[in-house]
Amino acid sequence: MILHTDTQLGKIRTLVCKKRQSKAIYVNSIHLMLTSQS
């Protein structure tokens, strides 16, 4: 049970990290597009 909950937490953490990374990449790409246009 302890291992199971650990893996569940790990999966949630990795999902959150991936979402944060993709959001950061998305914001960075928009910033690059805006700066390259000007």
PDB file of C-alpha atoms in Angstrom:
ATOM      1  CA  MET A   1       0.000   0.000   0.000  1.00  0.00           C
ATOM      2  CA  ILE A   2       2.802   2.428   0.900  1.00  0.00           C
ATOM      3  CA  LEU A   3       4.541   1.748  -2.423  1.00  0.00           C
ATOM      4  CA  HIS A   4       1.242   2.150  -4.276  1.00  0.00           C
ATOM      5  CA  THR A   5       0.549   5.561  -2.732  1.00  0.00           C
ATOM      6  CA  ASP A   6       4.151   6.594  -3.443  1.00  0.00           C
ATOM      7  CA  THR A   7       3.776   5.755  -7.131  1.00  0.00           C
ATOM      8  CA  GLN A   8       0.436   7.587  -7.240  1.00  0.00           C
ATOM      9  CA  LEU A   9       2.065  10.706  -5.754  1.00  0.00           C
ATOM     10  CA  GLY A  10       4.990  10.326  -8.135  1.00  0.00           C
ATOM     11  CA  LYS A  11       2.676  10.170 -11.148  1.00  0.00           C
ATOM     12  CA  ILE A  12       0.777  13.251  -9.973  1.00  0.00           C
ATOM     13  CA  ARG A  13       4.039  15.120  -9.377  1.00  0.00           C
ATOM     14  CA  THR A  14       5.397  14.241 -12.822  1.00  0.00           C
ATOM     15  CA  LEU A  15       2.099  15.308 -14.425  1.00  0.00           C
ATOM     16  CA  VAL A  16       2.219  18.645 -12.587  1.00  0.00           C
ATOM     17  CA  CYS A  17       5.868  19.138 -13.593  1.00  0.00           C
ATOM     18  CA  LYS A  18       5.080  18.358 -17.230  1.00  0.00           C
ATOM     19  CA  LYS A  19       2.153  20.782 -17.205  1.00  0.00           C
ATOM     20  CA  ARG A  20       4.349  23.512 -15.718  1.00  0.00           C
ATOM     21  CA  GLN A  21       7.090  22.829 -18.271  1.00  0.00           C
ATOM     22  CA  SER A  22       4.685  22.898 -21.217  1.00  0.00           C
ATOM     23  CA  LYS A  23       3.140  26.125 -19.907  1.00  0.00           C
ATOM     24  CA  ALA A  24       6.598  27.708 -19.582  1.00  0.00           C
ATOM     25  CA  ILE A  25       7.523  26.595 -23.112  1.00  0.00           C
ATOM     26  CA  TYR A  26       4.200  27.978 -24.406  1.00  0.00           C
ATOM     27  CA  VAL A  27       4.785  31.360 -22.733  1.00  0.00           C
ATOM     28  CA  ASN A  28       8.395  31.461 -23.955  1.00  0.00           C
ATOM     29  CA  SER A  29       7.376  30.695 -27.549  1.00  0.00           C
ATOM     30  CA  ILE A  30       4.760  33.475 -27.498  1.00  0.00           C
ATOM     31  CA  HIS A  31       7.348  35.871 -26.066  1.00  0.00           C
ATOM     32  CA  LEU A  32       9.819  34.913 -28.803  1.00  0.00           C
ATOM     33  CA  MET A  33       7.174  35.398 -31.500  1.00  0.00           C
ATOM     34  CA  LEU A  34       6.252  38.841 -30.169  1.00  0.00           C
ATOM     35  CA  THR A  35       9.874  39.960 -29.890  1.00  0.00           C
ATOM     36  CA  SER A  36      10.789  38.656 -33.363  1.00  0.00           C
ATOM     37  CA  GLN A  37       7.883  40.543 -34.971  1.00  0.00           C
ATOM     38  CA  SER A  38       8.866  43.917 -33.512  1.00  0.00           C
TER      39      SER A  38
END
